Coordinates of C-alpha atoms in Angstrom, one line a residue:
M1 CA -0.3 0.0 -0.2
L2 CA 1.3 3.1 -1.2
T3 CA -0.1 6.2 1.0
I4 CA 1.0 9.9 0.5
I5 CA 0.2 12.6 2.5
T6 CA 0.5 16.6 1.6
G7 CA -0.8 19.7 3.6
S8 CA -4.0 21.6 1.7
Q9 CA -3.0 25.1 2.8
F10 CA 0.0 26.9 2.9
G11 CA 1.9 24.7 5.1
D12 CA 2.0 24.3 8.8
E13 CA -0.9 22.2 9.0
G14 CA 0.5 19.6 11.1
K15 CA 1.3 17.2 8.5
G16 CA 4.7 15.8 11.0
K17 CA 2.4 14.6 14.3
I18 CA -0.1 13.1 11.2
V19 CA 2.7 11.6 10.1
D20 CA 4.5 10.6 13.3
L21 CA 0.9 9.0 14.4
L22 CA 0.6 6.8 11.3
S23 CA 3.9 5.8 10.8
T24 CA 3.5 2.8 13.1
D25 CA 1.3 0.8 10.0
Y26 CA 3.6 2.0 7.6
Q27 CA 7.3 0.0 7.3
I28 CA 8.8 2.8 5.1
V29 CA 8.1 6.6 5.4
V30 CA 9.7 8.6 2.7
R31 CA 9.8 12.7 1.9
F32 CA 9.6 13.2 -1.7
Q33 CA 10.3 16.7 -1.8
G34 CA 11.9 20.5 -0.7
G35 CA 14.3 21.2 1.6
D36 CA 15.2 22.6 5.2
N37 CA 12.6 25.2 4.7
A38 CA 9.8 23.7 5.9
G39 CA 9.9 22.4 9.7
H40 CA 8.1 19.6 11.2
T41 CA 7.7 19.5 15.0
I42 CA 6.8 16.3 16.6
I43 CA 5.5 15.9 20.0
A44 CA 6.6 12.8 22.6
E45 CA 6.2 11.8 26.1
G46 CA 6.8 16.0 26.8
E47 CA 9.6 15.6 24.7
K48 CA 9.9 17.9 21.5
F49 CA 11.3 16.9 18.5
K50 CA 12.3 19.1 15.3
L51 CA 12.9 18.2 12.2
H52 CA 13.5 19.6 8.6
I53 CA 15.0 17.0 6.1
I54 CA 14.5 13.5 7.8
P55 CA 10.9 12.2 7.8
S56 CA 8.6 12.5 10.6
G57 CA 8.2 9.1 11.4
I58 CA 11.4 9.0 13.3
L59 CA 10.2 7.5 16.5
S60 CA 8.5 4.9 14.6
Q61 CA 10.1 1.4 13.5
S62 CA 10.0 2.5 10.3
R63 CA 13.0 2.9 7.9
L64 CA 12.9 6.2 6.9
L65 CA 14.2 7.7 3.2
V66 CA 14.9 11.0 1.7
G67 CA 13.8 10.7 -2.1
P68 CA 15.7 12.1 -5.1
G69 CA 13.3 14.8 -5.3
T70 CA 14.8 16.7 -2.1
V71 CA 17.5 19.4 -2.1
M72 CA 19.3 19.3 1.3
N73 CA 21.9 20.9 3.0
P74 CA 24.4 18.2 4.2
E75 CA 25.5 20.6 7.6
I76 CA 21.4 20.3 8.4
I77 CA 21.1 16.4 8.1
V78 CA 24.5 16.1 9.7
S79 CA 23.0 18.4 12.6
E80 CA 19.5 16.7 13.2
I81 CA 21.1 13.2 13.1
D82 CA 23.2 14.3 16.1
N83 CA 20.9 15.6 17.0
L84 CA 18.7 13.0 17.6
A85 CA 21.7 11.0 18.9
R86 CA 21.8 13.0 22.1
S87 CA 18.1 12.4 22.6
N88 CA 18.8 8.8 22.8
I89 CA 17.6 8.1 19.1
K90 CA 20.1 6.8 16.8
V91 CA 19.7 7.7 13.5
T92 CA 21.5 4.4 11.3
P93 CA 21.8 3.7 7.7
E94 CA 20.0 0.6 8.8
K95 CA 17.2 3.5 9.8
L96 CA 17.4 5.5 7.0
G97 CA 18.2 6.2 3.1
I98 CA 19.3 9.2 1.3
D99 CA 18.9 9.1 -2.5
A100 CA 22.8 9.2 -4.1
K101 CA 20.6 11.1 -6.5
T102 CA 19.6 13.8 -4.2
S103 CA 20.6 17.7 -5.2
I104 CA 23.2 19.2 -2.4
I105 CA 22.2 23.2 -1.4
M106 CA 25.9 24.7 -1.3
P107 CA 26.9 27.6 0.0
Y108 CA 26.9 29.5 -2.9
H109 CA 23.5 29.3 -3.3
I110 CA 22.0 30.4 0.4
Q111 CA 24.3 33.5 -0.4
L112 CA 22.5 33.9 -4.2
D113 CA 19.0 33.5 -2.4
E114 CA 20.0 36.2 -0.4
L115 CA 21.7 38.4 -2.4
N116 CA 18.2 37.7 -4.7
E117 CA 15.7 38.5 -2.0
V118 CA 17.8 42.1 -1.1
A119 CA 17.7 42.9 -4.6
R120 CA 14.4 41.8 -5.2
Q121 CA 11.7 45.0 -5.5
H122 CA 8.8 43.2 -4.3
K123 CA 10.2 40.6 -1.3
I124 CA 8.6 37.3 -1.4
G125 CA 9.7 36.4 1.7
T126 CA 12.1 33.3 1.1
T127 CA 13.2 31.6 3.8
K128 CA 17.2 32.5 2.5
R129 CA 18.5 29.3 2.3
G130 CA 19.7 28.6 -1.1
I131 CA 16.6 26.1 -1.5
G132 CA 15.3 28.7 -5.0
F133 CA 18.9 28.4 -6.4
A134 CA 19.5 24.7 -5.6
Y135 CA 17.1 23.5 -7.9
I136 CA 17.7 26.5 -10.4
D137 CA 20.9 23.9 -10.7
K138 CA 19.0 20.6 -10.8
V139 CA 17.0 22.3 -14.1
A140 CA 20.1 23.7 -15.1
R141 CA 21.6 20.2 -15.5
D142 CA 24.3 22.0 -12.9
E143 CA 23.5 20.3 -9.4
I144 CA 25.4 19.0 -7.2
Q145 CA 24.2 15.4 -6.0
L146 CA 24.9 13.4 -2.8
A147 CA 26.5 11.0 -5.1
D148 CA 29.2 13.9 -5.9
I149 CA 30.2 14.7 -2.4
I150 CA 31.0 10.9 -1.2
D151 CA 33.6 11.5 -3.9
K152 CA 36.2 13.7 -3.5
H153 CA 37.7 13.3 -6.9
R154 CA 34.3 14.4 -8.6
F155 CA 33.6 16.6 -6.3
K156 CA 36.2 18.8 -6.8
Q157 CA 36.1 18.3 -10.3
R158 CA 31.5 19.4 -10.5
L159 CA 33.4 22.6 -8.1
E160 CA 36.4 23.2 -10.8
K161 CA 33.8 23.7 -13.6
L162 CA 31.3 25.4 -11.7
L163 CA 32.6 27.8 -9.1
P164 CA 34.0 30.3 -12.0
Q165 CA 30.3 31.0 -12.7
K166 CA 28.9 30.9 -9.4
K167 CA 31.4 33.6 -9.0
E168 CA 30.2 35.3 -11.6
A169 CA 26.7 35.4 -10.9
I170 CA 27.3 36.6 -6.7
T171 CA 29.4 39.4 -8.2
S172 CA 26.4 40.5 -10.8
F173 CA 24.5 40.7 -7.9
G174 CA 26.6 43.1 -6.2
G175 CA 28.0 40.1 -3.7
D176 CA 31.3 39.5 -2.2
S177 CA 32.5 36.2 -4.4
D178 CA 35.5 35.7 -1.9
K179 CA 32.5 34.0 0.8
I180 CA 32.5 30.5 -1.3
E181 CA 36.1 30.6 -0.7
G182 CA 37.1 28.6 2.3
D183 CA 37.1 25.3 4.3
W184 CA 33.2 25.0 3.4
M185 CA 34.7 22.4 0.9
D186 CA 36.8 20.1 3.0
R187 CA 34.1 20.3 5.3
Y188 CA 31.7 18.7 2.3
I189 CA 33.7 16.1 1.5
Q190 CA 34.5 15.0 5.5
I191 CA 30.6 15.0 6.0
G192 CA 30.2 13.5 2.3
Q193 CA 32.4 10.4 4.1
T194 CA 30.1 10.4 6.7
L195 CA 26.5 10.0 5.0
K196 CA 28.0 7.4 2.0
S197 CA 26.8 4.5 4.2
Y198 CA 23.4 6.2 3.8
V199 CA 23.4 6.3 0.4
T200 CA 21.2 4.4 -1.4
D201 CA 18.4 3.8 -4.2
V202 CA 14.8 5.3 -3.0
S203 CA 12.7 4.2 -6.2
Y204 CA 14.5 0.7 -6.4
E205 CA 13.8 0.5 -2.6
I206 CA 9.8 1.2 -2.3
Q207 CA 9.4 -1.0 -5.6
I208 CA 10.4 -3.7 -3.9
A209 CA 8.7 -3.1 -0.8
L210 CA 5.3 -2.4 -2.0
E211 CA 6.5 -6.0 -4.1
D212 CA 6.6 -7.4 -0.4
G213 CA 3.1 -6.4 0.7
K214 CA 4.6 -3.6 3.0
N215 CA 3.1 0.0 3.7
V216 CA 5.1 3.1 2.3
L217 CA 3.8 6.6 3.6
A218 CA 5.1 9.1 1.6
E219 CA 5.5 13.1 3.1
G220 CA 5.1 15.8 1.3
A221 CA 6.7 19.4 2.9
Q222 CA 4.8 22.5 3.1
G223 CA 1.4 22.8 1.4
T224 CA -0.5 23.0 -1.3
Y225 CA -0.8 26.6 -2.5
L226 CA 3.2 26.9 -2.2
D227 CA 3.0 24.5 -5.1
V228 CA 5.7 26.1 -7.9
I229 CA 2.8 25.7 -10.6
H230 CA -0.3 25.4 -9.0
G231 CA 0.2 27.9 -6.0
T232 CA -0.2 31.5 -5.7
Q233 CA 2.3 32.9 -8.3
K234 CA 5.4 34.0 -7.3
Y235 CA 4.9 33.5 -3.4
V236 CA 5.2 29.6 -3.8
T237 CA 8.0 27.1 -2.7
S238 CA 10.4 26.6 -5.8
S239 CA 9.2 22.4 -6.1
S240 CA 6.2 20.7 -6.8
T241 CA 4.2 20.2 -2.9
I242 CA 1.4 18.0 -4.8
A243 CA 0.7 14.4 -4.5
G244 CA 1.2 13.9 -8.2
S245 CA 4.5 14.6 -7.9
A246 CA 5.2 12.2 -5.0
C247 CA 5.1 10.1 -8.1
A248 CA 7.8 11.5 -10.0
N249 CA 9.7 12.5 -7.7
L250 CA 10.5 8.9 -6.1
G251 CA 9.9 7.5 -9.1
I252 CA 6.4 5.5 -8.6
G253 CA 4.1 4.8 -11.3
P254 CA 0.8 6.6 -10.2
T255 CA -1.3 3.3 -10.0
R256 CA 1.2 2.0 -6.8
V257 CA -1.1 4.9 -5.2
T258 CA -3.8 3.4 -2.7
N259 CA -4.8 6.7 -0.5
V260 CA -4.3 10.4 -1.0
I261 CA -4.8 12.4 2.7
G262 CA -5.3 15.6 3.0
I263 CA -3.8 17.7 6.2
V264 CA -6.7 20.6 6.5
K265 CA -6.1 23.1 9.8
A266 CA -9.3 23.9 11.1
Y267 CA -8.6 27.7 10.4
I268 CA -5.5 29.1 7.7
T269 CA -2.0 30.7 8.1
R270 CA 0.5 31.9 5.5
V271 CA 3.9 32.7 6.4
G272 CA 5.2 35.6 4.5
E273 CA 4.1 36.9 1.2
G274 CA 1.3 36.6 -0.6
P275 CA -2.9 36.7 -1.0
L276 CA -4.4 35.4 2.0
P277 CA -8.2 36.2 1.8
T278 CA -9.5 35.3 5.4
E279 CA -6.6 37.1 7.3
L280 CA -7.6 38.3 10.4
G281 CA -6.4 40.9 12.1
G282 CA -6.6 42.6 15.5
K283 CA -7.6 40.9 18.4
I284 CA -9.4 37.2 17.1
G285 CA -6.3 36.8 14.8
D286 CA -3.5 37.5 17.5
Q287 CA -5.7 35.2 19.4
I288 CA -5.3 32.3 17.3
R289 CA -1.9 32.9 16.7
E290 CA -1.0 32.6 20.6
N291 CA -2.9 30.1 21.6
G292 CA -2.1 28.0 18.1
G293 CA 1.3 28.5 18.6
E294 CA 1.7 30.0 15.2
Y295 CA 5.3 30.8 14.6
G296 CA 7.5 28.9 12.1
T297 CA 9.2 26.4 13.2
T298 CA 12.4 26.7 10.8
T299 CA 12.1 30.6 10.9
G300 CA 10.4 31.7 13.8
R301 CA 8.7 33.9 12.0
P302 CA 4.8 34.5 13.1
R303 CA 2.1 33.1 11.4
R304 CA -0.8 35.2 9.4
C305 CA -4.4 33.8 10.3
G306 CA -7.7 33.6 9.0
W307 CA -10.9 31.7 9.0
L308 CA -11.2 28.6 6.8
D309 CA -11.4 29.0 2.9
L310 CA -13.5 26.2 2.0
P311 CA -13.0 27.6 -1.2
M312 CA -9.1 27.7 -2.2
L313 CA -10.2 23.6 -0.2
R314 CA -12.1 22.8 -2.6
K315 CA -9.2 23.2 -5.1
A316 CA -7.1 21.4 -3.3
I317 CA -9.1 18.4 -3.1
N318 CA -9.5 18.6 -6.7
L319 CA -5.0 19.0 -7.1
N320 CA -4.2 16.4 -5.0
G321 CA -7.0 14.0 -5.7
Y322 CA -8.1 13.0 -1.8
T323 CA -9.4 10.1 -0.5
Q324 CA -10.0 11.2 3.2
L325 CA -8.8 14.6 5.2
V326 CA -7.6 15.1 8.6
L327 CA -8.6 18.0 10.6
T328 CA -5.9 20.0 12.7
K329 CA -6.4 22.3 15.5
L330 CA -9.4 22.5 16.6
D331 CA -9.1 23.3 19.8
V332 CA -7.5 26.5 18.7
L333 CA -10.9 27.5 18.0
T334 CA -12.6 27.0 21.4
K335 CA -14.0 30.7 23.1
L336 CA -14.2 31.6 19.8
S337 CA -18.5 32.5 19.4
P338 CA -19.4 32.7 16.0
V339 CA -16.8 30.8 14.6
K340 CA -16.8 31.8 11.0
I341 CA -16.1 29.8 7.6
C342 CA -15.7 31.0 4.5
T343 CA -17.9 30.1 1.6
G344 CA -16.6 31.9 -1.6
Y345 CA -15.7 35.1 -3.0
K346 CA -17.3 38.0 -4.2
L347 CA -15.1 39.4 -7.4
N348 CA -16.0 42.4 -9.3
G349 CA -19.1 42.2 -8.8
K350 CA -19.4 38.5 -9.3
T351 CA -20.2 35.5 -6.6
L352 CA -17.2 32.9 -6.9
K353 CA -16.7 29.0 -5.0
Y354 CA -13.8 28.6 -6.3
P355 CA -10.7 30.5 -6.2
P356 CA -9.5 32.6 -9.2
L357 CA -6.9 32.0 -11.2
Q358 CA -4.5 34.6 -11.2
T359 CA -2.7 35.7 -7.8
H360 CA -3.9 39.1 -8.3
E361 CA -7.2 38.5 -8.1
L362 CA -7.3 36.1 -5.3
A363 CA -5.6 38.8 -3.5
N364 CA -8.7 40.9 -4.5
V365 CA -11.4 38.8 -3.2
S366 CA -14.2 39.7 -1.1
P367 CA -15.0 36.9 1.0
E368 CA -18.3 36.0 1.7
Y369 CA -18.9 33.5 5.4
T370 CA -20.9 31.8 7.2
E371 CA -21.1 31.9 11.0
L372 CA -21.3 28.8 12.9
E373 CA -21.9 28.4 16.8
G374 CA -18.5 28.2 18.6
W375 CA -18.0 26.5 21.9
N376 CA -16.4 27.3 25.3
Q377 CA -15.7 23.1 26.6
D378 CA -11.7 22.4 26.8
I379 CA -12.3 19.9 24.0
T380 CA -7.7 18.8 24.4
N381 CA -8.3 15.6 25.9
I382 CA -11.3 14.4 24.4
K383 CA -11.0 10.7 23.8
H384 CA -14.1 10.0 21.5
Y385 CA -15.4 12.0 18.6
S386 CA -19.5 11.8 20.2
E387 CA -17.5 14.0 23.4
L388 CA -17.1 16.8 21.3
P389 CA -19.2 19.5 22.0
G390 CA -22.1 20.0 19.5
A391 CA -21.3 23.1 18.0
A392 CA -17.8 21.6 17.2
R393 CA -19.4 18.4 15.4
D394 CA -21.3 21.0 13.7
Y395 CA -17.9 22.7 12.0
I396 CA -16.6 19.5 11.4
Q397 CA -19.8 18.1 9.8
Y398 CA -20.0 21.3 7.4
I399 CA -16.2 21.3 6.4
E400 CA -17.4 17.4 5.4
N401 CA -20.5 18.5 3.5
V402 CA -18.4 20.9 1.4
A403 CA -15.4 18.8 1.4
K404 CA -17.8 15.6 0.1
I405 CA -14.8 12.9 1.6
P406 CA -14.3 12.2 4.8
I407 CA -12.9 14.2 7.4
T408 CA -11.5 10.2 8.9
S409 CA -9.5 11.9 12.4
I410 CA -9.6 15.4 14.0
S411 CA -6.0 16.8 16.1
L412 CA -7.3 18.5 19.4
G413 CA -3.1 19.5 20.6
A414 CA 0.3 18.6 19.5
G415 CA 0.3 15.1 21.4
R416 CA 0.5 11.9 19.9
E417 CA -2.2 11.1 22.1
Q418 CA -4.5 14.4 21.7
T419 CA -6.2 12.5 18.6
I420 CA -9.7 10.8 17.8
T421 CA -10.9 8.9 14.8
K422 CA -14.1 9.9 13.9
D423 CA -15.5 6.7 13.6
K424 CA -14.5 5.8 17.1
I425 CA -18.0 6.6 18.4

């Protein structure tokens, strides 16, 4: 069985917790795109684990894989392995495999990313971690892969060809090209030797696992509306974040897919620039941000918060082909009344039930809301769906009726145990 999990919004939907929960039923958990610009937080037995590259199934018995569609800062992944070791979690080559074709984020990618953002007249809110420039090199066929840095001689040969043009690019942005000189090359060579035993063929591993009847869980980073093709251009990430990209990036045919799970937060958030039609300012927005801990795992930046946007959820369902939804952070809406849900937009005198195609049009819509009764009861320790306040169940049912696919689980807090399965009534 192959299951794909993606975020249905702008990322930060709580995918890490859900992957952690589901991973006990999967023999393999694999990351299929993105880099360390995304963060996943897992809380188990009171301890918090923040991950950026290593898949969220780290606390299970699953084999973890990083696929060739990702871009990886080797210093970050070694740091994650070391940090987990300090918590007595050993990430051995038997536990973690990294595809030989995984693109490596180089110091010049990070420098170019920083310089480019400074030069932009209109900022896009990049995390300045070199993600975009690493993907540019992949498309331009100038990438350095993991297979390169584990071979000292090949790595140096590749750099001899690439560094002159990277220095020229840095200079063209007004940057100091001397910054990419130094001891980082030796560090990368050393890290390459550390990671050598982790190298694998991810596509082949997954094919063999599926043929043997094992379960594979493919984990996406960011969210649907940060997709480089289908997202809110230009305020997007540099990779495809929707479910279909899991097949392309991992080298797995679409006929292998059994389930596609969409993670939807009970409200909506966004980091950085770009349209957010239901954005809340003032007291309610602040309350949601503080109650939900809406600050970036990677950057610490405060997230913009808004009411749940059903037109965007409709489109996300279509783009990903979701077979089920998991609703997260429902507890954050406690003590808000009324609770609003965006059911459509007004644009140039017309009513829309689906997001307009152009980003500038989405930025100019006026959301139309349905108001639902709120609830005051603390729901963070509820164990069964039937114990939820009636107003909370009505909220869930309203979303389900519009989505036309089932909400199978509801997350009521950050802890593993703060999750209820809807059919366990």
